[in-house]
mmCIF file of C-alpha atoms in Angstrom:
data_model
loop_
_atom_site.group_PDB
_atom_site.id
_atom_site.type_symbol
_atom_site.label_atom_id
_atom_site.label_comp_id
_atom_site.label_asym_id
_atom_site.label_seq_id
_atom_site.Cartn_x
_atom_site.Cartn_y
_atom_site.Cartn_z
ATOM 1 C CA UNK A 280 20.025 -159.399 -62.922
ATOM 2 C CA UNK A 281 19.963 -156.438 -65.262
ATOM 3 C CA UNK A 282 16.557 -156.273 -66.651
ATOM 4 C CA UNK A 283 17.726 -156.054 -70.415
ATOM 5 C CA UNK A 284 19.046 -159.629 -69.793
ATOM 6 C CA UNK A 285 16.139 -160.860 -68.215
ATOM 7 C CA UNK A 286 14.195 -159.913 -71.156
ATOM 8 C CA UNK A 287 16.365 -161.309 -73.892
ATOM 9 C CA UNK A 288 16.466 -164.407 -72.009
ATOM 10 C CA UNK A 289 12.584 -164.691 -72.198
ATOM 11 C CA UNK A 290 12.047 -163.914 -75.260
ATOM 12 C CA UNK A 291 14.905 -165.952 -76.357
ATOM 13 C CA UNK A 292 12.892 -169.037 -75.089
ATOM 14 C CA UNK A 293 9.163 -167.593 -76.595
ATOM 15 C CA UNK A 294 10.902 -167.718 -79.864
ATOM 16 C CA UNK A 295 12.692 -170.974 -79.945
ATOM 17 C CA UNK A 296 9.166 -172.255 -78.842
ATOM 18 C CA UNK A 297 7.255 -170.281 -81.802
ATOM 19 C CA UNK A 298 9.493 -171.619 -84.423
ATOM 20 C CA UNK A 299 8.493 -175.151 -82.767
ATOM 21 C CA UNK A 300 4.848 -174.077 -82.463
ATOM 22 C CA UNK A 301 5.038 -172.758 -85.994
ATOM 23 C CA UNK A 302 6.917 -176.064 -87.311
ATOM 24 C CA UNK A 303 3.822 -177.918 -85.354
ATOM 25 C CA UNK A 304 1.322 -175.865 -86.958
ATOM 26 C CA UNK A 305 2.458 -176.651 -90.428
ATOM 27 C CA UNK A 306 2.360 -180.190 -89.611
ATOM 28 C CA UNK A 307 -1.387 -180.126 -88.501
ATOM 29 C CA UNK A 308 -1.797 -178.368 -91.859
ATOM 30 C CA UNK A 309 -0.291 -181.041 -94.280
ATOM 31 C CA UNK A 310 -2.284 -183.964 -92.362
ATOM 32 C CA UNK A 311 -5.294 -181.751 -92.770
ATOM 33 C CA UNK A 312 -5.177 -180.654 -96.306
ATOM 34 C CA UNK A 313 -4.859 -184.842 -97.047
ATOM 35 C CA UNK A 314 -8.386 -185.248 -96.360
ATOM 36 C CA UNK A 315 -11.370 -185.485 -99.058
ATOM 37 C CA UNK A 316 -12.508 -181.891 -100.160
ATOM 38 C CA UNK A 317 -10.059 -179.717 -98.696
ATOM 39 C CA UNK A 318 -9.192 -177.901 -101.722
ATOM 40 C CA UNK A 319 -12.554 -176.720 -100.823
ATOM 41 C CA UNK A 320 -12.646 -176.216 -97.098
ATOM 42 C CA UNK A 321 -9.600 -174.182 -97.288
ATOM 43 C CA UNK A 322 -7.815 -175.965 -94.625
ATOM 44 C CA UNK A 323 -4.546 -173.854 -95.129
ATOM 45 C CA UNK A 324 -6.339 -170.641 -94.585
ATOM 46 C CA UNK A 325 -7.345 -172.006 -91.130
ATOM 47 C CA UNK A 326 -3.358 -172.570 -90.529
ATOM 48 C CA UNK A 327 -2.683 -168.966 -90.982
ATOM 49 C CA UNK A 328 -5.687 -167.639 -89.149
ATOM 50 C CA UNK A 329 -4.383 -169.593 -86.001
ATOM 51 C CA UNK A 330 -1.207 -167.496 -85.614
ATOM 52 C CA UNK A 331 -3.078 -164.460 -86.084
ATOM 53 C CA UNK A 332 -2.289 -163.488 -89.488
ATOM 54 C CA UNK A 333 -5.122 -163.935 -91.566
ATOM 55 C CA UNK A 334 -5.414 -160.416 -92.605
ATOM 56 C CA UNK A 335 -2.648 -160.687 -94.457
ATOM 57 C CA UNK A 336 -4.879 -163.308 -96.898
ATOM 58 C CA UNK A 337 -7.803 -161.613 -98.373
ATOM 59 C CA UNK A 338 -11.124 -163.497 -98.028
ATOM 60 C CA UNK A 339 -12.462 -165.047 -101.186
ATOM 61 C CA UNK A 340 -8.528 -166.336 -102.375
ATOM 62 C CA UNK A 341 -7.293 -169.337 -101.940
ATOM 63 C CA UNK A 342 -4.854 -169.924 -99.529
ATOM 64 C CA UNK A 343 -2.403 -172.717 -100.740
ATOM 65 C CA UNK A 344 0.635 -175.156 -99.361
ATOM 66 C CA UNK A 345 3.145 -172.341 -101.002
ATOM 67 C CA UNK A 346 1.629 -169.232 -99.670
ATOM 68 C CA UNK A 347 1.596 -170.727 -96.112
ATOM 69 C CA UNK A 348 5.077 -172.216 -96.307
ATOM 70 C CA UNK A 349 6.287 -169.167 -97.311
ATOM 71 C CA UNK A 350 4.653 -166.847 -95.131
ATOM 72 C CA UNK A 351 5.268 -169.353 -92.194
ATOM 73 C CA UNK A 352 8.727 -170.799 -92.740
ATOM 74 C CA UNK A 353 10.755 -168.813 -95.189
ATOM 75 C CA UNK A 354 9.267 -164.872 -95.000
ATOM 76 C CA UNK A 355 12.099 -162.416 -92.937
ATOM 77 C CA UNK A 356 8.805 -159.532 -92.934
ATOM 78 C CA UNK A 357 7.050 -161.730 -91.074
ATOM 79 C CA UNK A 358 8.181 -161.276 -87.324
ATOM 80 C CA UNK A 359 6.665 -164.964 -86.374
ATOM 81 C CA UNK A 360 8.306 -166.818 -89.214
ATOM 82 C CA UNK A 361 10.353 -169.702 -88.553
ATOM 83 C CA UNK A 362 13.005 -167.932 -90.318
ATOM 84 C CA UNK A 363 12.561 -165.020 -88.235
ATOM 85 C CA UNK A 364 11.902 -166.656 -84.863
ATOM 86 C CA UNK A 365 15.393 -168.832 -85.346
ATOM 87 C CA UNK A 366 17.109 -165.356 -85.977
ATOM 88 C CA UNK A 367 16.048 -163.158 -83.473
ATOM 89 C CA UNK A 368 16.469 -166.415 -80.524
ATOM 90 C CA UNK A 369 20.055 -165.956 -81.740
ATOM 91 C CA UNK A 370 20.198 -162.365 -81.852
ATOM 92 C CA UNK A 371 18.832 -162.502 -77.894
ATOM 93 C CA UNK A 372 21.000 -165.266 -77.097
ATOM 94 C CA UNK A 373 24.386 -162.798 -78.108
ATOM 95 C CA UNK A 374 22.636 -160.253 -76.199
ATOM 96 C CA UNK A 375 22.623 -162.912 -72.781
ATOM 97 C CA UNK A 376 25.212 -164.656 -73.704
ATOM 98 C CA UNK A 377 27.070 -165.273 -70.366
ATOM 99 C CA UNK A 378 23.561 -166.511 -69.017
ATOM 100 C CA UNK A 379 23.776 -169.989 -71.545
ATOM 101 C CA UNK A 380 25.643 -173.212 -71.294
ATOM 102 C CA UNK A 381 28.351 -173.279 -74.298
ATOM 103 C CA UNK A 382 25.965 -176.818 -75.425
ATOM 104 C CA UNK A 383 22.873 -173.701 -75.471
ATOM 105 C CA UNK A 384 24.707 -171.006 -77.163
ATOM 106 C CA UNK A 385 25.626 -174.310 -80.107
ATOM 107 C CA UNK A 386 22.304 -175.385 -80.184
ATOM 108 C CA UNK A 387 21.529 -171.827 -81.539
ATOM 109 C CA UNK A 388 24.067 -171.299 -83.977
ATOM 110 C CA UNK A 389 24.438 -174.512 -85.702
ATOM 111 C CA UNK A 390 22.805 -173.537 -89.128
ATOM 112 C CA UNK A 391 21.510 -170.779 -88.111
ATOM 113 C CA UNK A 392 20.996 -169.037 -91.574
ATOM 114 C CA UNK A 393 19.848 -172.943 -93.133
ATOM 115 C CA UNK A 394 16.540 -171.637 -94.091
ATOM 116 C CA UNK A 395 18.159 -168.290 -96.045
ATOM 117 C CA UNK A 396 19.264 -170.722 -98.795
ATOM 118 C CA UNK A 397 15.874 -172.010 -99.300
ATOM 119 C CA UNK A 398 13.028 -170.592 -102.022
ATOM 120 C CA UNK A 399 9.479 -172.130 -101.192
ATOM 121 C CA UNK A 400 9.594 -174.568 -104.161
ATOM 122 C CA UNK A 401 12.677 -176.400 -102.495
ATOM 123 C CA UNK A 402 10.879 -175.641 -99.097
ATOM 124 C CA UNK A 403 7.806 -177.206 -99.731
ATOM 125 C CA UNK A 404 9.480 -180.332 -101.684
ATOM 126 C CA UNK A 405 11.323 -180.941 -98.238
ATOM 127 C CA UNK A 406 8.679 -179.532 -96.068
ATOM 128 C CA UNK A 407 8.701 -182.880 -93.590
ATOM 129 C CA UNK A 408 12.577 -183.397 -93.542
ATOM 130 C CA UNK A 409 12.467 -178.914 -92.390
ATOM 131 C CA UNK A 410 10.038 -179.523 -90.023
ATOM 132 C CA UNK A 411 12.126 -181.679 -88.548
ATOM 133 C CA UNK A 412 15.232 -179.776 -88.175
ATOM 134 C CA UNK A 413 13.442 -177.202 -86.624
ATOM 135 C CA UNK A 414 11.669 -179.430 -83.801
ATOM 136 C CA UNK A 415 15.547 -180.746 -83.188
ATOM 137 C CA UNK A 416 16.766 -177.553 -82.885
ATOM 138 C CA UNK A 417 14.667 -176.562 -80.639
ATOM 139 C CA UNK A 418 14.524 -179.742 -78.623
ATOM 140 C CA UNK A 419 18.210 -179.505 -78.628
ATOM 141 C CA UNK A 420 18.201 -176.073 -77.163
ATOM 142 C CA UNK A 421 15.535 -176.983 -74.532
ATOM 143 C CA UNK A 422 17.492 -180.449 -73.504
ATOM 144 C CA UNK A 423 21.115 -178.032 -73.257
ATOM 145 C CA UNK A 424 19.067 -175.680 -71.017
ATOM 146 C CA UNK A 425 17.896 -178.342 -68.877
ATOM 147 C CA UNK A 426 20.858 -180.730 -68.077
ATOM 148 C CA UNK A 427 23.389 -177.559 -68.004
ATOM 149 C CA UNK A 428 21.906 -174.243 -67.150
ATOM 150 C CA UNK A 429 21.935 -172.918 -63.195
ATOM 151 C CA UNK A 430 18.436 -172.929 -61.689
ATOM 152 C CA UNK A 431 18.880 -169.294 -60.978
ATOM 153 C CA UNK A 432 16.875 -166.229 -61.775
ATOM 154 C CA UNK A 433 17.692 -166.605 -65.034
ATOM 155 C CA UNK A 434 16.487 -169.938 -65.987
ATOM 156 C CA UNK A 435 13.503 -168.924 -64.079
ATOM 157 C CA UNK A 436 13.070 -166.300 -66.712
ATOM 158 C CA UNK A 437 13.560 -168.423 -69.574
ATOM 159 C CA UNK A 438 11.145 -171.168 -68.595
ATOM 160 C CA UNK A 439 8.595 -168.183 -67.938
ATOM 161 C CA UNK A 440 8.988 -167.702 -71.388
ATOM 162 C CA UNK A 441 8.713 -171.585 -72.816
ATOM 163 C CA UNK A 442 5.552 -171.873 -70.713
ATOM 164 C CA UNK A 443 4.277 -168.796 -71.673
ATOM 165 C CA UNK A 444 4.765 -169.086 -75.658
ATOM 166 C CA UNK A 445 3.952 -173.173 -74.956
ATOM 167 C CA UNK A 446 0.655 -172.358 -73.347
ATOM 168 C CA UNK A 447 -0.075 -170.138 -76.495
ATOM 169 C CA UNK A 448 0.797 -173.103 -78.564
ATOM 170 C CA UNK A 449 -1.352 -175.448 -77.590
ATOM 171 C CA UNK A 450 -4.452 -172.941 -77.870
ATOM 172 C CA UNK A 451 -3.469 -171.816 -81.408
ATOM 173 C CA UNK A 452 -3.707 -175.218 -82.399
ATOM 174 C CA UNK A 453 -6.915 -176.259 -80.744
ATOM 175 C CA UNK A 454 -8.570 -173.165 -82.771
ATOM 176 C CA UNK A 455 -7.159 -174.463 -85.709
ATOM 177 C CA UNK A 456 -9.540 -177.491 -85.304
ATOM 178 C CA UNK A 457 -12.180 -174.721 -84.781
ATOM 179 C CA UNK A 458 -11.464 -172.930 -87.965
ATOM 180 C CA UNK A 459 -11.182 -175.898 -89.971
ATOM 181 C CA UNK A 460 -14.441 -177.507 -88.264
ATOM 182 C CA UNK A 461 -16.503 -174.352 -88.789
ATOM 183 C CA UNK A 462 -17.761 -174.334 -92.125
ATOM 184 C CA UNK A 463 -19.095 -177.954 -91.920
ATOM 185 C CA UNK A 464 -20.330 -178.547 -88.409
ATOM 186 C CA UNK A 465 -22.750 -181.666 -90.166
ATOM 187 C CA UNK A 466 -19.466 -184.009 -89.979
ATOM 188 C CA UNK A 467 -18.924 -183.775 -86.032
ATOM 189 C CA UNK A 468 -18.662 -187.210 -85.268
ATOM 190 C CA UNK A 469 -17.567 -188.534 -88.251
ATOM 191 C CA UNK A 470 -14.544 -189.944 -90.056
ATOM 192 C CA UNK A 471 -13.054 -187.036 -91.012
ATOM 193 C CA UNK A 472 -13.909 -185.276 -87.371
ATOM 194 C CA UNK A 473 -12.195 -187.942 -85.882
ATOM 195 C CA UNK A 474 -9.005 -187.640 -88.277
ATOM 196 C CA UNK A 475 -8.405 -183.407 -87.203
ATOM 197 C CA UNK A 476 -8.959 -184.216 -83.907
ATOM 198 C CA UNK A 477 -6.317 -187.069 -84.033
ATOM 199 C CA UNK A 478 -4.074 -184.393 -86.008
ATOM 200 C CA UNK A 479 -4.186 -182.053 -83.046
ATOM 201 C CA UNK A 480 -2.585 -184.891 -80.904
ATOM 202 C CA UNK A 481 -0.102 -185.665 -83.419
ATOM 203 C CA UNK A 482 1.004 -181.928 -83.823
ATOM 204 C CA UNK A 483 1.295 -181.611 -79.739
ATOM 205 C CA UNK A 484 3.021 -184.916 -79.806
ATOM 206 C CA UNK A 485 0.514 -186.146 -77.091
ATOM 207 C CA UNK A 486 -0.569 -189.428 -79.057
ATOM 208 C CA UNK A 487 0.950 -191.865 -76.434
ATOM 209 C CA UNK A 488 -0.034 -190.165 -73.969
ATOM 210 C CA UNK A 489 -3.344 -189.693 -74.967
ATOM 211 C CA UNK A 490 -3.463 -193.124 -75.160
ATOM 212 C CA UNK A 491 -2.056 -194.145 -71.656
ATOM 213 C CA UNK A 492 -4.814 -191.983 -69.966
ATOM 214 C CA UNK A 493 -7.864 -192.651 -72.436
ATOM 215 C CA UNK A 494 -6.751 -196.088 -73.940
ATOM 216 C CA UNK A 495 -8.384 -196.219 -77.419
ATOM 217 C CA UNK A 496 -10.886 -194.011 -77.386
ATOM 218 C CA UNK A 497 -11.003 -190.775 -79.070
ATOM 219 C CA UNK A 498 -13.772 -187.935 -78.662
ATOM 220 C CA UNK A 499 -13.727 -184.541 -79.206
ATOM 221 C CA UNK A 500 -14.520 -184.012 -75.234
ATOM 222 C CA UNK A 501 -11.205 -186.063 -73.897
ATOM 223 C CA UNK A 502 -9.247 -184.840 -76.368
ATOM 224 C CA UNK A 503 -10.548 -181.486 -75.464
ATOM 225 C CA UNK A 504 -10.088 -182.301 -71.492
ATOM 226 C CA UNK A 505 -6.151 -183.969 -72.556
ATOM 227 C CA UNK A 506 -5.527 -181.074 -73.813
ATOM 228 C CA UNK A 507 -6.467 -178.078 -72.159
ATOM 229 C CA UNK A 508 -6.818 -179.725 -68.297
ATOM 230 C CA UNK A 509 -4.691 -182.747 -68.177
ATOM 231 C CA UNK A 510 -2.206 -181.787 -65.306
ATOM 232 C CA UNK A 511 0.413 -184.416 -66.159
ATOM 233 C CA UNK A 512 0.878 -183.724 -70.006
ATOM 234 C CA UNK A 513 3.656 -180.886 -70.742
ATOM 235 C CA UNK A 514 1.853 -179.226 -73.593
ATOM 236 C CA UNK A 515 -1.604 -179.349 -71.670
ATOM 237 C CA UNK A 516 -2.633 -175.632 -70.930
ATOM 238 C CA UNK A 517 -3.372 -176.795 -67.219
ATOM 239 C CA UNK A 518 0.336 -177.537 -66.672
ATOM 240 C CA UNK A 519 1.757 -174.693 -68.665
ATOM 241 C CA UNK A 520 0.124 -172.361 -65.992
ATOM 242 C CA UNK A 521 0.756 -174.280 -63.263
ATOM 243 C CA UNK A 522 4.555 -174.250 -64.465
ATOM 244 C CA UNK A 523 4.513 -170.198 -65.304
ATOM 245 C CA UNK A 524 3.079 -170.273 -61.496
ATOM 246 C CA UNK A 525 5.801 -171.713 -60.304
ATOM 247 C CA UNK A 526 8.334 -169.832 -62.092
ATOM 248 C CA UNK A 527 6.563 -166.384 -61.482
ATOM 249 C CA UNK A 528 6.371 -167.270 -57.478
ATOM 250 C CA UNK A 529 10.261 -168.051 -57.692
ATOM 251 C CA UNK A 530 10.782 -164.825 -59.573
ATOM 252 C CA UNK A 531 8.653 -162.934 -56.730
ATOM 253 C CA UNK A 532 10.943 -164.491 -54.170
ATOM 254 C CA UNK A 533 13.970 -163.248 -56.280
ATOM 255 C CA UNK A 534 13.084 -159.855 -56.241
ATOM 256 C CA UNK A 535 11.597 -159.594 -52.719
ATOM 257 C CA UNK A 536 8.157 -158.449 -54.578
ATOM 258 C CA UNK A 537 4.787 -159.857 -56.198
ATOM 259 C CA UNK A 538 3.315 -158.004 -59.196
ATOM 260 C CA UNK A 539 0.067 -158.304 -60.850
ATOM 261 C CA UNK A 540 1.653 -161.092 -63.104
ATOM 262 C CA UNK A 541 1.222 -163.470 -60.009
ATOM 263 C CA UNK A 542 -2.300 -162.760 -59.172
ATOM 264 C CA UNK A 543 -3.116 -163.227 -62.980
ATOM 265 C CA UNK A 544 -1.386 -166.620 -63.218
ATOM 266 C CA UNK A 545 -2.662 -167.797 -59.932
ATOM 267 C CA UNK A 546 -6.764 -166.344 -61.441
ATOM 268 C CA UNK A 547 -5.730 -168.972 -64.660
ATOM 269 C CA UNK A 548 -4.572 -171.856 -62.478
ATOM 270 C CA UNK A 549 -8.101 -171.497 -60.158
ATOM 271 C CA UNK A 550 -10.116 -171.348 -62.989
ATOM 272 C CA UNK A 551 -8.074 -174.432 -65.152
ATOM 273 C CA UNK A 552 -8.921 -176.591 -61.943
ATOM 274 C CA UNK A 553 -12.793 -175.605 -61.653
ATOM 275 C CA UNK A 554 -13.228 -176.571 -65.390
ATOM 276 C CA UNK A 555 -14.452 -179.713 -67.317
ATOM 277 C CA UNK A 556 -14.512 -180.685 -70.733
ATOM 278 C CA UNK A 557 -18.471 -180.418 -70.706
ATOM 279 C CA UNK A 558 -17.861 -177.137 -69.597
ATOM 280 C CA UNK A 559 -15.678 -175.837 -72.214
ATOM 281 C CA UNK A 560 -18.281 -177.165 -74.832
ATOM 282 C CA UNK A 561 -21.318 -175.824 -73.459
ATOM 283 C CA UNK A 562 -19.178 -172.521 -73.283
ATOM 284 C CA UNK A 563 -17.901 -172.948 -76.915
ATOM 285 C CA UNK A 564 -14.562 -174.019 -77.856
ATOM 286 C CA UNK A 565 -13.822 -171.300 -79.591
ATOM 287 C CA UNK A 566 -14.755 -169.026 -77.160
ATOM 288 C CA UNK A 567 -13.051 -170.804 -74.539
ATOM 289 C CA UNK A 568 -9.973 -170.776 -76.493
ATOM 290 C CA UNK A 569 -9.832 -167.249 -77.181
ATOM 291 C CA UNK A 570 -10.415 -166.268 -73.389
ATOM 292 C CA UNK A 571 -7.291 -168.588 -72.769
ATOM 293 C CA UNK A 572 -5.232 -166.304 -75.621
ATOM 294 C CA UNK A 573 -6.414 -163.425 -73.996
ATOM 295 C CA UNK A 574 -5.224 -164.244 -70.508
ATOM 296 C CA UNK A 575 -2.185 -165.332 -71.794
ATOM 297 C CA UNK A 576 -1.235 -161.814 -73.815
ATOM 298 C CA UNK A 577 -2.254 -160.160 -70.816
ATOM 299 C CA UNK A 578 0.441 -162.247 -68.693
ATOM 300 C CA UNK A 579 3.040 -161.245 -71.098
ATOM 301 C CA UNK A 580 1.992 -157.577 -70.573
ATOM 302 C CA UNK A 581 2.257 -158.210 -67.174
ATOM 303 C CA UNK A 582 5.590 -159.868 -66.680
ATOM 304 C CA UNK A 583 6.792 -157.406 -69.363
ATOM 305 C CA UNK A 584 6.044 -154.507 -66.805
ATOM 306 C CA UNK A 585 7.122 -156.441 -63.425
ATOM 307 C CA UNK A 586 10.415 -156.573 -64.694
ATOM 308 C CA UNK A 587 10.646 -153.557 -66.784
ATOM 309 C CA UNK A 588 11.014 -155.236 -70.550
ATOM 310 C CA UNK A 589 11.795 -152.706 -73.518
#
């Protein structure tokens, strides 16, 4: 496979799994900013932070609903905007597309340009019913891909990329509790502790599940442990790696060669498997978290030079 394709077909999937991610993020927010005093806790602030543009809001303004909406959803400057991901998916998927399913390649262009006709008064008023159009598009896409594509090289490469951006995901949005947690660390434990934490399941879609493994029972630690370790859930960080493993190990077998991708992924998987919750707290969530981003971004790097990206 020519190595241009390869690329568009990963980053194809990293950004139909942003725009998801981004759509999930957004969600989190509007569940968090419900709760008593978070005018003054500046819960959208933490939103924006989490996807690694916080620069762009100068500390000591508010951050509100419309700002983030805009930035997040509607902005075509902003290279991780919904707006933006949906576009350049589409733009990659042109570039590959030979490699997709005619039930992938529709998945992508059905209203493709929806969100162009939208200003962030309109966006905001219909915020829920956008979020999920997005999360159906993308669902859509993945489902297409899954019943329909070959399991060759290049569905390898496109699940690299899912995991990948997935893996990212799920870590954005645990530091999002972080952020939001940080200024008031007196309420660990409480009502309103209990409510984010819930909010992070409800973003990742992991309620039920959550709920099958733990029963009723929510703490910050087995949330926490769901979340990051739990081998079985699909948006756990643990099974993202063990997934980009797999697909990495196929790749390696594709091309007759390893690279320093699959000794990375393999160094992630180890350590996932020697950690515990109590571990990850006594480290520091945040830290933890951030070590996970890291590893990630360098696996990107890494698969990006393996197979000669850009």
């Amino acid at each position: 496979m020519l190595s241009r394709t390869a690329e568009n077909l990963f980053w194809m999937a990293r950004y139909m799994e942003r725009a998801e991610a981004t759509a999930r993020l957004l969600t989190m927010g509007q569940r968090m900013a419900i709760l008593p005093g978070a005018h003054h806790r500046d819960e959208w602030r933490s939103v924006v932070r989490a996807t690694g543009s916080g620069h762009q809001f100068p500390e000591g303004q508010q951050v509100t609903e419309s700002d983030v909406v805009s930035f997040l959803m509607l902005d075509p400057d902003n290279p991780s905007s919904i707006r933006s991901c949906l576009l350049k998916a589409r733009a990659n998927a042109k570039s590959a597309r030979t490699m997709l399913t005619q039930d992938m390649w529709e998945a992508l262009n059905e209203g493709w340009r929806k969100l162009d006709s939208y200003d962030v008064g309109e966006a905001r008023q219909q915020l829920p019913t956008l979020i999920d159009w997005v999360k159906t598009r993308v669902m859509t896409f993945r489902g297409a891909a899954h019943s329909g594509q070959l399991r060759n090289e290049g569905h390898d490469f496109l699940r690299t990329g899912s995991a990948l951006e997935r893996a990212q995901m799920t870590l954005r949005l645990l530091d999002v509790k972080y952020y939001v947690l940080l200024p008031e660390t007196e309420v660990i434990g409480g009502n309103r502790d209990h409510y984010q934490w819930t909010s992070v399941l409800h973003a990742l879609s992991g309620s039920r599940a959550y709920h099958h493994v733990y029963g009723g029972t929510y703490t910050p630690w087995q949330i926490t442990d769901f979340l990051m370790l739990n081998r079985l859930f699909p948006r756990s960080v643990a099974y993202c790696y063990d997934q980009l493993a797999y697909r990495l190990n196929r790749l390696a077998g594709w091309h007759d060669a390893r690279a320093a991708c699959n000794d990375t992924v393999q160094e992630m998987v180890t350590a996932l498997e020697k950690l515990d919750s109590g571990e990850i707290f006594r480290f520091g969530l945040h830290e933890t978290v951030q070590h996970g981003l890291s590893m990630t971004n360098r696996l990107g790097a890494e698969i990006a030079q393996a197979y000669h990206f850009g």
